[in-house]
CSV table of N, CA and C in Angstrom, one decimal:
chain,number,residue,atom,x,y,z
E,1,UNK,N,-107.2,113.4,30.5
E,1,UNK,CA,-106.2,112.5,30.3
E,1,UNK,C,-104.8,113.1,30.5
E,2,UNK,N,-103.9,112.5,30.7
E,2,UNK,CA,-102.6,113.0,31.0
E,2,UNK,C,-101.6,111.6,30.3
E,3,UNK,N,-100.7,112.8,29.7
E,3,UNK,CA,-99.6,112.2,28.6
E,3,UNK,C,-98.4,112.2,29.0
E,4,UNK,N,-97.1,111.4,28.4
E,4,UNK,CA,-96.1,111.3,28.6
E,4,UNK,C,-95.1,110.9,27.6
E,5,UNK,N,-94.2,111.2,26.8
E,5,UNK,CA,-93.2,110.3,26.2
E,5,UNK,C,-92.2,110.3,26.4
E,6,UNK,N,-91.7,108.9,26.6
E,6,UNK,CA,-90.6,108.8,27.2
E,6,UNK,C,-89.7,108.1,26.1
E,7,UNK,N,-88.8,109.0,25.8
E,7,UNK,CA,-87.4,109.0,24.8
E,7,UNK,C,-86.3,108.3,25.5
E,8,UNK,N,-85.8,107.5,24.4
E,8,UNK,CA,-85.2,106.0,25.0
E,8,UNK,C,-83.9,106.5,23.6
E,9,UNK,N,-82.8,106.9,23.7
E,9,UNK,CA,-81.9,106.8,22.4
E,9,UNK,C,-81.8,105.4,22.2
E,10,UNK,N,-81.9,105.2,20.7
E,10,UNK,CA,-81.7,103.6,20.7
E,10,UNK,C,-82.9,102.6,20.6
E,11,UNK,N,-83.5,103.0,21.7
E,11,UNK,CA,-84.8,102.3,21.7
E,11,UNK,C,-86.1,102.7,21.3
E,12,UNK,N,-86.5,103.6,20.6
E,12,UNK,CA,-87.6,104.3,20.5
E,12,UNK,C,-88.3,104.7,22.1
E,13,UNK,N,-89.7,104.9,21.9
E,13,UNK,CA,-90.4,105.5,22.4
E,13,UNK,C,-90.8,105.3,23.1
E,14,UNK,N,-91.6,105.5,24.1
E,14,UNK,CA,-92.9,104.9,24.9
E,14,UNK,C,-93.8,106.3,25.1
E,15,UNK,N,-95.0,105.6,24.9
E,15,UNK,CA,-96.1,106.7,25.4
E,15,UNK,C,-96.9,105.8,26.3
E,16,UNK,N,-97.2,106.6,27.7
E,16,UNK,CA,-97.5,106.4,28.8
E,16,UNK,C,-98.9,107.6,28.6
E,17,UNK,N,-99.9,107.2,29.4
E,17,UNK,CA,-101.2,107.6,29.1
E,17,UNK,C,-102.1,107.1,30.3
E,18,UNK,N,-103.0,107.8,30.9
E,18,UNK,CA,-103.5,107.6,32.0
E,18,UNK,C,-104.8,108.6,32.1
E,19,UNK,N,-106.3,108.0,32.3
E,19,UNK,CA,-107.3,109.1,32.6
E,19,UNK,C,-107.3,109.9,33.9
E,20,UNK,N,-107.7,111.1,33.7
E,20,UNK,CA,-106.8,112.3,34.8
E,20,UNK,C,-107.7,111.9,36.3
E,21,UNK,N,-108.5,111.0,36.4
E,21,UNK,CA,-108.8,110.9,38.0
E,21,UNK,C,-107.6,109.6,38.2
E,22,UNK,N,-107.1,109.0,37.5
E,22,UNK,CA,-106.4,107.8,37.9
E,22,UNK,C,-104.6,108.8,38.2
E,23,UNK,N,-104.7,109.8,38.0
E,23,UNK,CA,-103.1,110.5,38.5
E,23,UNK,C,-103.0,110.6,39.9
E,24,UNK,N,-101.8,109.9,40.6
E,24,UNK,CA,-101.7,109.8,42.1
E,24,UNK,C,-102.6,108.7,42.6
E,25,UNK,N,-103.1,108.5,41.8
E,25,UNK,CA,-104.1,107.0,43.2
E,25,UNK,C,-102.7,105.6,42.5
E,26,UNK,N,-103.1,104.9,43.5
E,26,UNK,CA,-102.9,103.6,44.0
E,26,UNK,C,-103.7,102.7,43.9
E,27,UNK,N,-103.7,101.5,42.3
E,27,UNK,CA,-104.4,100.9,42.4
E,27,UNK,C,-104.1,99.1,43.0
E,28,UNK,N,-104.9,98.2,43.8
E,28,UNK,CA,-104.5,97.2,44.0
E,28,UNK,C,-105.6,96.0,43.7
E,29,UNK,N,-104.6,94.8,43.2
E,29,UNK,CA,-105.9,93.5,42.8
E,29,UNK,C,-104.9,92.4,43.4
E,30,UNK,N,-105.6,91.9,44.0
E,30,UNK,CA,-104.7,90.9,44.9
E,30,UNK,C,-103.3,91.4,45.3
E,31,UNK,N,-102.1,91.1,45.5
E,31,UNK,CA,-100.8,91.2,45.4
E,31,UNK,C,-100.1,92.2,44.7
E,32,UNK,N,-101.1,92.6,43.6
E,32,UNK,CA,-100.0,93.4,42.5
E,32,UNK,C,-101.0,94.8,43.2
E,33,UNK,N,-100.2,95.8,43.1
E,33,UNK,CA,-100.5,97.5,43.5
E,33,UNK,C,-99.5,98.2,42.2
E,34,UNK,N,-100.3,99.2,41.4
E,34,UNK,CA,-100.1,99.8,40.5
E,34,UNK,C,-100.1,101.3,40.8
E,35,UNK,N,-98.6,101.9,41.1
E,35,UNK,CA,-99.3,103.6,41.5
E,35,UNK,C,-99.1,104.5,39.9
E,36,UNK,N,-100.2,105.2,40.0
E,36,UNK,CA,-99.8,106.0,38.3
E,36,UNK,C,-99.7,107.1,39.0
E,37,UNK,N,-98.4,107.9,38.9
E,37,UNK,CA,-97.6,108.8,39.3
E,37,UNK,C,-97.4,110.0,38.0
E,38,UNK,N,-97.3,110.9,38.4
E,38,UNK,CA,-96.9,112.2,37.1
E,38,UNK,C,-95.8,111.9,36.7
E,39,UNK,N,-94.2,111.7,37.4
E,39,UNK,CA,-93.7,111.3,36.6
E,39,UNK,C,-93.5,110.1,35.6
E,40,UNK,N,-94.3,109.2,35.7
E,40,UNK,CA,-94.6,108.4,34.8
E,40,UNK,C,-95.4,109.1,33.5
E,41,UNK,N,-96.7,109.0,34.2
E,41,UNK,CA,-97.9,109.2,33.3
E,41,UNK,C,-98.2,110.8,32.5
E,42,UNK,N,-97.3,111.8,33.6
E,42,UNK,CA,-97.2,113.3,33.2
E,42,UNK,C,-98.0,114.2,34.0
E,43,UNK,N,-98.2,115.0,34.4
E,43,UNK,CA,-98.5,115.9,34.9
E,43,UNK,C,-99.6,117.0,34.6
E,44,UNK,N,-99.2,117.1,33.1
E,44,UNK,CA,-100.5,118.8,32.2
E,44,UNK,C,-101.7,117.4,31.8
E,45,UNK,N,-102.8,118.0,32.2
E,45,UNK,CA,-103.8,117.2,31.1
E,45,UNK,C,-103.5,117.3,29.6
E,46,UNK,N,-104.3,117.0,28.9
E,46,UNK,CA,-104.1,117.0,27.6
E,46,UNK,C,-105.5,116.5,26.3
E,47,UNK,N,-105.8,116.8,25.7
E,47,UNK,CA,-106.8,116.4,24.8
E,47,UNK,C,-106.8,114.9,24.6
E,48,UNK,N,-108.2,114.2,24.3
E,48,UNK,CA,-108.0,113.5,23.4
E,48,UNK,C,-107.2,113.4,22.0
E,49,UNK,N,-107.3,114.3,21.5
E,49,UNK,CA,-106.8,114.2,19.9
E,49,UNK,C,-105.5,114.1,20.2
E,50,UNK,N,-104.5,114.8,21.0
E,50,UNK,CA,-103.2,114.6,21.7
E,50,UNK,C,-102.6,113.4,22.3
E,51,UNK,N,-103.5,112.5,23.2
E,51,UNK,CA,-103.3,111.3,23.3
E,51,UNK,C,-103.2,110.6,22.2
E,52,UNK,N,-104.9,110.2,21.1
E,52,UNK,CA,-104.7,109.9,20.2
E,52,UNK,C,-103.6,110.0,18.5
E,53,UNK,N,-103.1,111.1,19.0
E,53,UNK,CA,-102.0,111.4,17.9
E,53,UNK,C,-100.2,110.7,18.2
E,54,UNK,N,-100.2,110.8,19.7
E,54,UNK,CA,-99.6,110.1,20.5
E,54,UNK,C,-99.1,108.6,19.9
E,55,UNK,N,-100.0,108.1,20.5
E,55,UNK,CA,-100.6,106.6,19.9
E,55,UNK,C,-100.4,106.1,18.5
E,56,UNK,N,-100.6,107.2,18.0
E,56,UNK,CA,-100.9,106.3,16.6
E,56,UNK,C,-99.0,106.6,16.0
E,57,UNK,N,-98.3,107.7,16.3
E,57,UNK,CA,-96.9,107.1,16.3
E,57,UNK,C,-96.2,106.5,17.1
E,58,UNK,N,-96.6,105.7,18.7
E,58,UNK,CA,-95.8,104.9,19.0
E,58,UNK,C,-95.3,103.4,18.6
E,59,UNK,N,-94.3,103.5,19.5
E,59,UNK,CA,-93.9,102.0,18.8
E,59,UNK,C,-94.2,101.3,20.1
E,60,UNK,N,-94.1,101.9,21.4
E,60,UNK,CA,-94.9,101.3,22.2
E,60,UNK,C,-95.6,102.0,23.4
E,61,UNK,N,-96.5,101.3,23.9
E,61,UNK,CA,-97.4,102.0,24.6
E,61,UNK,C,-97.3,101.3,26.1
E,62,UNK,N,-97.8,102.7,27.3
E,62,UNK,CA,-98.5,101.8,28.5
E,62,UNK,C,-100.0,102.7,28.8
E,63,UNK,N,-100.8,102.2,29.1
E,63,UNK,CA,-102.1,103.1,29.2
E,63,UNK,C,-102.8,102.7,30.0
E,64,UNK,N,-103.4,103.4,31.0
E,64,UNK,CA,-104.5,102.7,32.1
E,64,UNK,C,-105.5,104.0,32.3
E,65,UNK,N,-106.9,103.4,32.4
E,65,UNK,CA,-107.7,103.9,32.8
E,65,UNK,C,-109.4,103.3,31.5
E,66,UNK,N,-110.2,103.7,31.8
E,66,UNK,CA,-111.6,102.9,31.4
E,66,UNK,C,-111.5,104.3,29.6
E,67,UNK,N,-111.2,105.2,29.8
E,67,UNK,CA,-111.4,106.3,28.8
E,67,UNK,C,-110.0,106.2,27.7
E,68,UNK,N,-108.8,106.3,28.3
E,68,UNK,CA,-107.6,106.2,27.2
E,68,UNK,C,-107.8,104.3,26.7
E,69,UNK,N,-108.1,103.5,27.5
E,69,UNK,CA,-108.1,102.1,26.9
E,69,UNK,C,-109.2,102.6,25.6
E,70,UNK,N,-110.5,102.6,26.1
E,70,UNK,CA,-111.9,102.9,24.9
E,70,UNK,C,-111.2,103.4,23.8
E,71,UNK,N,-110.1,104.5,24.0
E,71,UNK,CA,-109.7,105.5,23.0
E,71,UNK,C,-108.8,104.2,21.9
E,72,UNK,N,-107.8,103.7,22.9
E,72,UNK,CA,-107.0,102.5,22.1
E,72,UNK,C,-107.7,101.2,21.2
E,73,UNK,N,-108.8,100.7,21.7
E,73,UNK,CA,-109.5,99.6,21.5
E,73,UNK,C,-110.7,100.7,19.7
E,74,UNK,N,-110.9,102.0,20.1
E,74,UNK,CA,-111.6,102.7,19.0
E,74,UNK,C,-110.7,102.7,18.0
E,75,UNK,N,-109.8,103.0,18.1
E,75,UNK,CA,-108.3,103.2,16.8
E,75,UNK,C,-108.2,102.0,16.1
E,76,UNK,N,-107.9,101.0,16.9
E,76,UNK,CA,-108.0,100.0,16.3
E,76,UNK,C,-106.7,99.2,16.7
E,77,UNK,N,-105.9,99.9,17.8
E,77,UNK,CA,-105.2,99.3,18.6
E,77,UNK,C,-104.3,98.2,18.9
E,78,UNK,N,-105.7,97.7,19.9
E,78,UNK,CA,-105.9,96.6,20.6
E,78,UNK,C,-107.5,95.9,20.8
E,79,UNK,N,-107.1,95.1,21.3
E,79,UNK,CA,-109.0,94.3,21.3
E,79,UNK,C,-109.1,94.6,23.1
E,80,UNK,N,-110.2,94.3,23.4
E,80,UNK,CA,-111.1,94.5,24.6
E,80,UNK,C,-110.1,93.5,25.2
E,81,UNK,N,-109.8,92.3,24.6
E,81,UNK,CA,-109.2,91.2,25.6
E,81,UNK,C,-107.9,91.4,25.6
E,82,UNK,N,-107.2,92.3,25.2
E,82,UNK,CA,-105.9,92.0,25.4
E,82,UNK,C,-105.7,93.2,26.7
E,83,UNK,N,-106.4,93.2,27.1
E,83,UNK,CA,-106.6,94.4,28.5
E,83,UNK,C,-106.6,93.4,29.6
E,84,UNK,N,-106.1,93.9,30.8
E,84,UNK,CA,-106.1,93.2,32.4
E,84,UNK,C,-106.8,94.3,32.8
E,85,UNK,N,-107.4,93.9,34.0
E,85,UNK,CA,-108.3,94.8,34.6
E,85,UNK,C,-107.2,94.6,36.3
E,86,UNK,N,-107.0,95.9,36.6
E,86,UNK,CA,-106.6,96.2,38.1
E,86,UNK,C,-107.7,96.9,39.0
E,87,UNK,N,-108.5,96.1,39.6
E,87,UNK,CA,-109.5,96.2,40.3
E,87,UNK,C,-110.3,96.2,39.0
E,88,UNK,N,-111.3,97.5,39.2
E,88,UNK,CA,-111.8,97.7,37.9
E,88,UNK,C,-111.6,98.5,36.6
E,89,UNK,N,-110.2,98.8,36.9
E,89,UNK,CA,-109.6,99.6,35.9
E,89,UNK,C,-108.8,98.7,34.8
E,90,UNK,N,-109.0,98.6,33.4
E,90,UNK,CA,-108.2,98.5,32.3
E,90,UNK,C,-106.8,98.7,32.3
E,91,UNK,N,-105.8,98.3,32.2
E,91,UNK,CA,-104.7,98.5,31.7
E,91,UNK,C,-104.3,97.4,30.7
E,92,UNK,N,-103.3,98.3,30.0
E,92,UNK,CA,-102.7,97.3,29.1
E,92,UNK,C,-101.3,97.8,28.1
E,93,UNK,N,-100.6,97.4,27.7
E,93,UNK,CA,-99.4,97.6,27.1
E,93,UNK,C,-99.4,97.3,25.6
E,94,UNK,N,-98.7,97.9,25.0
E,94,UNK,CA,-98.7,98.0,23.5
E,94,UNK,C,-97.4,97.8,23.2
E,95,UNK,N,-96.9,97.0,22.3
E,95,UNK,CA,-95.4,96.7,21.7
E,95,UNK,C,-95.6,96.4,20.1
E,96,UNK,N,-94.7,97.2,19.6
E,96,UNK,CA,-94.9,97.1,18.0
E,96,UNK,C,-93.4,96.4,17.5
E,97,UNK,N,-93.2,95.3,16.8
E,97,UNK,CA,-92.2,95.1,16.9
E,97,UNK,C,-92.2,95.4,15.1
């Protein structure tokens, strides 16, 4: 998996999160094309428990991939449905207000 946080003064956080074969591909489902890039998503791999520790202090999230969603949906997250699938990949966003 590969991590990111992105520090926003003012606005809190975002943690960006991606499983490490989806870094650099280009995903597309009809019209919409999704590239997960390093500087987005990060660059170093990183553990699960890292992601997961991640997560459980953001205030909000972007995550794609079939293994960091599982990870979100086990925590207790989000549910299965609140995911869109790009091709066959899971994505989904997290906002804690």
């Amino acid at each position: 998996m590969h991590l990111k946080v992105h520090r926003m003064p003012g606005a809190g956080e975002v943690v960006a999160a991606c499983d490490a074969e989806l870094l650099d591909a280009t995903l597309a489902h009809g019209d919409v094309e999704v590239c997960i890039t390093g500087g987005f998503y990060g660059t170093e791999r990183v553990t699960e428990e890292e992601v997961r520790e991640a997560l459980l202090c953001a205030a909000n999230a972007n995550i794609i991939g079939k293994r960091v969603v599982a990870l979100a949906i086990a925590m207790g997250l989000i549910a299965e449905e609140d995911c869109i699938m790009i091709g066959d990949v899971p994505h989904v966003q997290i906002f804690r207000v």
